[in-house]
XYZ file of N, CA and C in Angstrom:
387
model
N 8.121 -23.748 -14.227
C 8.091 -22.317 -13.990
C 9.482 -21.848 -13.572
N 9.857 -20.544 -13.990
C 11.323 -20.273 -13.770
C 11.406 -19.899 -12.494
N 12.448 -19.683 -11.570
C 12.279 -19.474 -10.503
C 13.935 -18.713 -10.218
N 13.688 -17.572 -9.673
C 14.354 -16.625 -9.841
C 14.160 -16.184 -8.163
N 15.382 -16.518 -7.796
C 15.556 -17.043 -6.091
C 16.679 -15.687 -5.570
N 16.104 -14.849 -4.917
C 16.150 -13.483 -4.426
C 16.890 -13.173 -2.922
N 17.642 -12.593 -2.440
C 17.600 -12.500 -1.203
C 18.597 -11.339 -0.839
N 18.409 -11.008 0.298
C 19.207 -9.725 0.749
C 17.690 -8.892 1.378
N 17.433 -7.753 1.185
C 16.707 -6.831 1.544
C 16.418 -7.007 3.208
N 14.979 -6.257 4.359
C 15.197 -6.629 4.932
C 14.929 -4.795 5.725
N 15.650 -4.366 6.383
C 15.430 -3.206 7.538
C 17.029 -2.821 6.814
N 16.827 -1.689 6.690
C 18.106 -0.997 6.817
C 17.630 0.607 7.204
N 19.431 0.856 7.920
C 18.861 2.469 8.339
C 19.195 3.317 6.751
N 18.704 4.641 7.456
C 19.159 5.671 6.554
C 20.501 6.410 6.712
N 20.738 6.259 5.439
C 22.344 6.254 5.073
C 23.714 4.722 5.093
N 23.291 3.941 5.223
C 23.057 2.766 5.143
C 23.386 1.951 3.908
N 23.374 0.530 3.739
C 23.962 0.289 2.798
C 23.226 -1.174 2.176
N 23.009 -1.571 1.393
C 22.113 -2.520 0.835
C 22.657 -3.583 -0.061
N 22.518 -4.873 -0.041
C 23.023 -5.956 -0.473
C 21.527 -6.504 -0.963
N 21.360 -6.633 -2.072
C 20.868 -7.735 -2.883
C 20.699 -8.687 -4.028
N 20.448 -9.756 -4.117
C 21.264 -10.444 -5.084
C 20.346 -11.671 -5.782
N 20.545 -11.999 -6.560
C 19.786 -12.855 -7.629
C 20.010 -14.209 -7.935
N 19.542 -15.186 -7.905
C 20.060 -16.417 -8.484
C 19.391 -16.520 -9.598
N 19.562 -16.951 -10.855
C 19.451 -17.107 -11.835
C 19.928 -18.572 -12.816
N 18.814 -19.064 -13.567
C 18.683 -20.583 -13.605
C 19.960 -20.534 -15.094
N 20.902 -21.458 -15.103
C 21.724 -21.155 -15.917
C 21.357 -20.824 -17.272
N 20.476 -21.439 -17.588
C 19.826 -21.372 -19.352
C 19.352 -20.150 -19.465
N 19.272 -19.169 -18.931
C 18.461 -18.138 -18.838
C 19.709 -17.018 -18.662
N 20.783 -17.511 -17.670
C 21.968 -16.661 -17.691
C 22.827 -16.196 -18.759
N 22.915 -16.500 -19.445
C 23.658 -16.227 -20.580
C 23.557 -15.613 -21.808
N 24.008 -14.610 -22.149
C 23.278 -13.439 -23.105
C 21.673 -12.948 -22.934
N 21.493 -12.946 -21.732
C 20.374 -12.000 -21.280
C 20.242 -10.793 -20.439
N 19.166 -10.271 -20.267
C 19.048 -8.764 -19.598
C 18.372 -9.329 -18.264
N 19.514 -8.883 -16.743
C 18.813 -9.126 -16.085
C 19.051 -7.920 -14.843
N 17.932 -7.636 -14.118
C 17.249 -5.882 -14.103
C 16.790 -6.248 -12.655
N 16.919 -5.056 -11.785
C 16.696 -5.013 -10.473
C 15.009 -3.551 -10.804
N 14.071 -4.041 -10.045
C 12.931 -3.201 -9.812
C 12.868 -3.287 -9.123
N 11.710 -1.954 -8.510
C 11.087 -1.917 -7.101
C 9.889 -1.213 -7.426
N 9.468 -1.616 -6.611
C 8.052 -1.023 -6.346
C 7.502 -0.523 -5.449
N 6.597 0.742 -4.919
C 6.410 1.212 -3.880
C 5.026 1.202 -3.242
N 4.419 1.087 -2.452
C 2.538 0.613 -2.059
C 2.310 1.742 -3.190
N 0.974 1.147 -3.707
C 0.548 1.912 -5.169
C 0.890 2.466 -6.124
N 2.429 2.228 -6.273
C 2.702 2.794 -7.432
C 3.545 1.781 -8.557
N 3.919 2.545 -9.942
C 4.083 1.494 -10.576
C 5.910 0.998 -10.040
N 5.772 -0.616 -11.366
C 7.301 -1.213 -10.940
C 8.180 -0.408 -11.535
N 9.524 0.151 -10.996
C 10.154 0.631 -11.731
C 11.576 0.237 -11.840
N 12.507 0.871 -13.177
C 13.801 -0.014 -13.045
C 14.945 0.684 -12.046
N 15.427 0.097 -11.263
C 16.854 0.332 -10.683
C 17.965 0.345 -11.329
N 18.525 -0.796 -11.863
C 19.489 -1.184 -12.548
C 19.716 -2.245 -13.393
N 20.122 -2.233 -14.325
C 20.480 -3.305 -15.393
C 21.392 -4.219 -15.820
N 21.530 -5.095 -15.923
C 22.863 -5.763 -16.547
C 22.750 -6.846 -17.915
N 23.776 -6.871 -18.979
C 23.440 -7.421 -20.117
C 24.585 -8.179 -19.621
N 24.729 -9.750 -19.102
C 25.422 -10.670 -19.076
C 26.509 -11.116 -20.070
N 25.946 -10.918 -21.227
C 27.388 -11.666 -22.274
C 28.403 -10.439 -22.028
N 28.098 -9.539 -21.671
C 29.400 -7.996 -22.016
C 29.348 -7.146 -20.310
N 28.556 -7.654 -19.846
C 28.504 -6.985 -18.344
C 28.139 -5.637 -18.949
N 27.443 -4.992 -19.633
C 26.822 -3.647 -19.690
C 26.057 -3.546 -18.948
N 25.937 -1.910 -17.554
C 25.067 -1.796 -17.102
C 24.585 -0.634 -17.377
N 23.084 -0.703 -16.626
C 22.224 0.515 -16.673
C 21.780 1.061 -14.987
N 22.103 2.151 -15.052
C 21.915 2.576 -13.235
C 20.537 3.744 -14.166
N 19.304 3.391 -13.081
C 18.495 4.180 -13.510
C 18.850 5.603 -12.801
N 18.298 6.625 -12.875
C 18.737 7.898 -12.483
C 18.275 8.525 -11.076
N 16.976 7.958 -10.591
C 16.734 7.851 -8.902
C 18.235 7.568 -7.937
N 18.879 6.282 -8.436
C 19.598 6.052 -7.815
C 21.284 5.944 -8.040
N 21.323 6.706 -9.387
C 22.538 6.865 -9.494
C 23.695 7.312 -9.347
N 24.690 7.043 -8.975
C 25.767 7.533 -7.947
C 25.683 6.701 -6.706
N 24.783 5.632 -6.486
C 24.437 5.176 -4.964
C 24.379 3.592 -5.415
N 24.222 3.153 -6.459
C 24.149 1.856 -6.931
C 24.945 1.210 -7.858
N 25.133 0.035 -7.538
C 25.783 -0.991 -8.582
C 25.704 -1.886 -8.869
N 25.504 -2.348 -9.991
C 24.856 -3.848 -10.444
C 26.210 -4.884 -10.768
N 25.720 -6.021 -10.526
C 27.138 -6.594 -10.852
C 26.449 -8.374 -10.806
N 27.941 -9.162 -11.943
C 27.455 -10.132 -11.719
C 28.700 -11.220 -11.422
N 28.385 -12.592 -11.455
C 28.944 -13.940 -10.430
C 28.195 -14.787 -11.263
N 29.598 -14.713 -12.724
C 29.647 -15.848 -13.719
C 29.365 -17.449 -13.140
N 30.327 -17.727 -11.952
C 30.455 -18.671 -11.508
C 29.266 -19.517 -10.631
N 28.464 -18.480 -9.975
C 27.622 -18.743 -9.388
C 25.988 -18.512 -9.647
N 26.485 -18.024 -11.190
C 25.069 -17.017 -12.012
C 24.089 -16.486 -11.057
N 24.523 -15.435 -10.541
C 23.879 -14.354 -10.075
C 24.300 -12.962 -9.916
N 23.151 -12.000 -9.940
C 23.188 -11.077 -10.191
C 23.081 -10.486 -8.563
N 23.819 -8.890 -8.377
C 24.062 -8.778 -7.503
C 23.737 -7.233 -7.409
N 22.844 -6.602 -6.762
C 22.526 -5.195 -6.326
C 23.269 -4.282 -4.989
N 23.875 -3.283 -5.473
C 24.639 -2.803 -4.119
C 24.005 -1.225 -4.274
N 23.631 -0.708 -3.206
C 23.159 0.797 -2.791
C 23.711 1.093 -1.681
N 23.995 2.247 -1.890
C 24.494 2.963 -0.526
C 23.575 4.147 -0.192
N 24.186 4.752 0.480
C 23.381 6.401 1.170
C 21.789 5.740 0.884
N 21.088 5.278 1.354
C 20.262 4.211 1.412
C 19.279 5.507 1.982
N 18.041 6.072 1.628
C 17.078 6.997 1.801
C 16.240 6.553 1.998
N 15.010 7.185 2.889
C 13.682 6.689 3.245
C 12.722 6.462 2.060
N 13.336 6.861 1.112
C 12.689 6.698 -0.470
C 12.766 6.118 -1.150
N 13.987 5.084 -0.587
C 14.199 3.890 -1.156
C 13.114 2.709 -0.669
N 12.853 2.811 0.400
C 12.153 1.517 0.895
C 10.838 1.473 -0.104
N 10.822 -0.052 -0.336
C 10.021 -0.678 -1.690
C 10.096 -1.932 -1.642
N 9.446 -2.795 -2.440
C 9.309 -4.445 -2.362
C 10.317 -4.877 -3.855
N 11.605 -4.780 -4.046
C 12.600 -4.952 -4.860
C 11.950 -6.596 -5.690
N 12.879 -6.175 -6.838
C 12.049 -7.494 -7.734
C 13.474 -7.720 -8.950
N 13.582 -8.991 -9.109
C 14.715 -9.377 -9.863
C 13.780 -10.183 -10.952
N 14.587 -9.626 -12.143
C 13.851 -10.034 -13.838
C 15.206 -10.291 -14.589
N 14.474 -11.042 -15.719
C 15.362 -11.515 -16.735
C 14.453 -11.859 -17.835
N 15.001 -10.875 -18.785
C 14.687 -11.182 -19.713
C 14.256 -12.624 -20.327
N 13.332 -12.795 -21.611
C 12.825 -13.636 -22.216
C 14.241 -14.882 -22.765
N 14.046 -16.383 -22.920
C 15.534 -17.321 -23.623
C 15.608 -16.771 -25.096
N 14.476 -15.983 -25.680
C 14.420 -15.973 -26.928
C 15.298 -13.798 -26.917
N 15.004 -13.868 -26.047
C 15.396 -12.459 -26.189
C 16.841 -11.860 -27.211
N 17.022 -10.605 -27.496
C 18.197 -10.462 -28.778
C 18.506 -8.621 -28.414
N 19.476 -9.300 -28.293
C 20.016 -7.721 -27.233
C 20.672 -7.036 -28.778
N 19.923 -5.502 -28.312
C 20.096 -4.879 -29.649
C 20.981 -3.329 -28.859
N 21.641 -3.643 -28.200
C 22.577 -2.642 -27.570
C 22.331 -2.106 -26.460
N 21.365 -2.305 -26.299
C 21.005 -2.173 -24.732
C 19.733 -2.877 -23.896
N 19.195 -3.395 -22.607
C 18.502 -4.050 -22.224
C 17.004 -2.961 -22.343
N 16.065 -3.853 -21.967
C 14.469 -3.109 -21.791
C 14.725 -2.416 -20.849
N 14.395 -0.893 -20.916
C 14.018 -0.343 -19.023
C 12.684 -0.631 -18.811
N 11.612 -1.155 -19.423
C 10.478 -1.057 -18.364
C 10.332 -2.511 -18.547
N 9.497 -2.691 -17.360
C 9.184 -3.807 -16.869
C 8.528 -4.972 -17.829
N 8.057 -4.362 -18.353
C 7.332 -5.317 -19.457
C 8.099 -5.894 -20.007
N 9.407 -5.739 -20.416
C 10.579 -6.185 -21.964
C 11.197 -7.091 -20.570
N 10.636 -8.159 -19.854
C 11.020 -8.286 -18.621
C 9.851 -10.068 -18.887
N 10.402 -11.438 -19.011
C 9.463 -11.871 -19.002
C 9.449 -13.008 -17.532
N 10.610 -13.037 -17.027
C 11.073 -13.765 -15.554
C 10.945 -13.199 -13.916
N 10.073 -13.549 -13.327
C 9.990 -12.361 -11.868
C 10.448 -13.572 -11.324
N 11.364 -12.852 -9.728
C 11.244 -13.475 -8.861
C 9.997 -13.047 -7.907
N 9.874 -13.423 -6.602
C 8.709 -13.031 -5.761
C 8.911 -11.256 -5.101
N 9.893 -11.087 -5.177
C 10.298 -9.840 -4.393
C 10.580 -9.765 -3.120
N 11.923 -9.010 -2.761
C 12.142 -8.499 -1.295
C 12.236 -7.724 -0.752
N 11.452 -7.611 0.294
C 11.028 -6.208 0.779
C 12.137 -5.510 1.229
N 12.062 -4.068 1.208
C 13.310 -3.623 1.788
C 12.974 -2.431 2.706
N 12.612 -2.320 3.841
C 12.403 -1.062 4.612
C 13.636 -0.080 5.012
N 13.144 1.166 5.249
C 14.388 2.065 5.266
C 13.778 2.994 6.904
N 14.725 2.612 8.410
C 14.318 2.916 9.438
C 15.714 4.198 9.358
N 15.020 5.393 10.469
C 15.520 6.596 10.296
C 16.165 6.327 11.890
């Protein structure tokens, strides 16, 4: 089973600033789509941000854009989530994906969750005022 090893999240205040980051199993790193979600109690997963590894193309979804940045660590294959001005609307149970080994990047990555076949467990991220 793939295992897609997560960490950062955690209490942060509002306005505030957010570190989270991805490990990613090497065979899986390389020319794939790999995508920061969150999710909020009852509602659906949705995308944050994107990254296509062979070219570093990203995707900042539009909730949080201007406040986020995706980035990655060839060396250490992982993927890396940064937010700032950090809102009570942010707090959610964050989730790191990667695309399918068979996957075939046709100019840009999946935004929804489904085009998504690797989860890690998720980390929670609360937002205290």
């Amino acid at each position: 089973q793939v295992q897609l090893v997560e960490s950062g999240g955690g209490s942060v205040e509002t306005g505030g600033s957010l570190t989270l980051s991805c490990g990613v199993p090497e065979y899986l790193y390389r020319r794939n789509c790999v995508g920061w979600f969150r999710q909020r109690p009852g509602g659906a997963r949705e995308g944050v941000a994107l990254i296509y590894t062979a070219s570093e193309t990203t995707t900042i979804f539009g909730s949080v854009k201007g406040r986020c940045t995706i980035s990655q660590d060839n060396a250490n294959k992982t993927v890396t989530l940064r937010m700032n001005n950090v809102k009570p609307d942010d707090a959610a149970t964050f989730y790191c994906a990667v695309t399918s080994r068979s996957f075939s990047y046709r100019g840009s990555c999946p935004t929804q969750a489904a085009g998504y076949e690797h989860w890690g467990r998720g980390t929670q991220v609360t937002v205290s005022s």
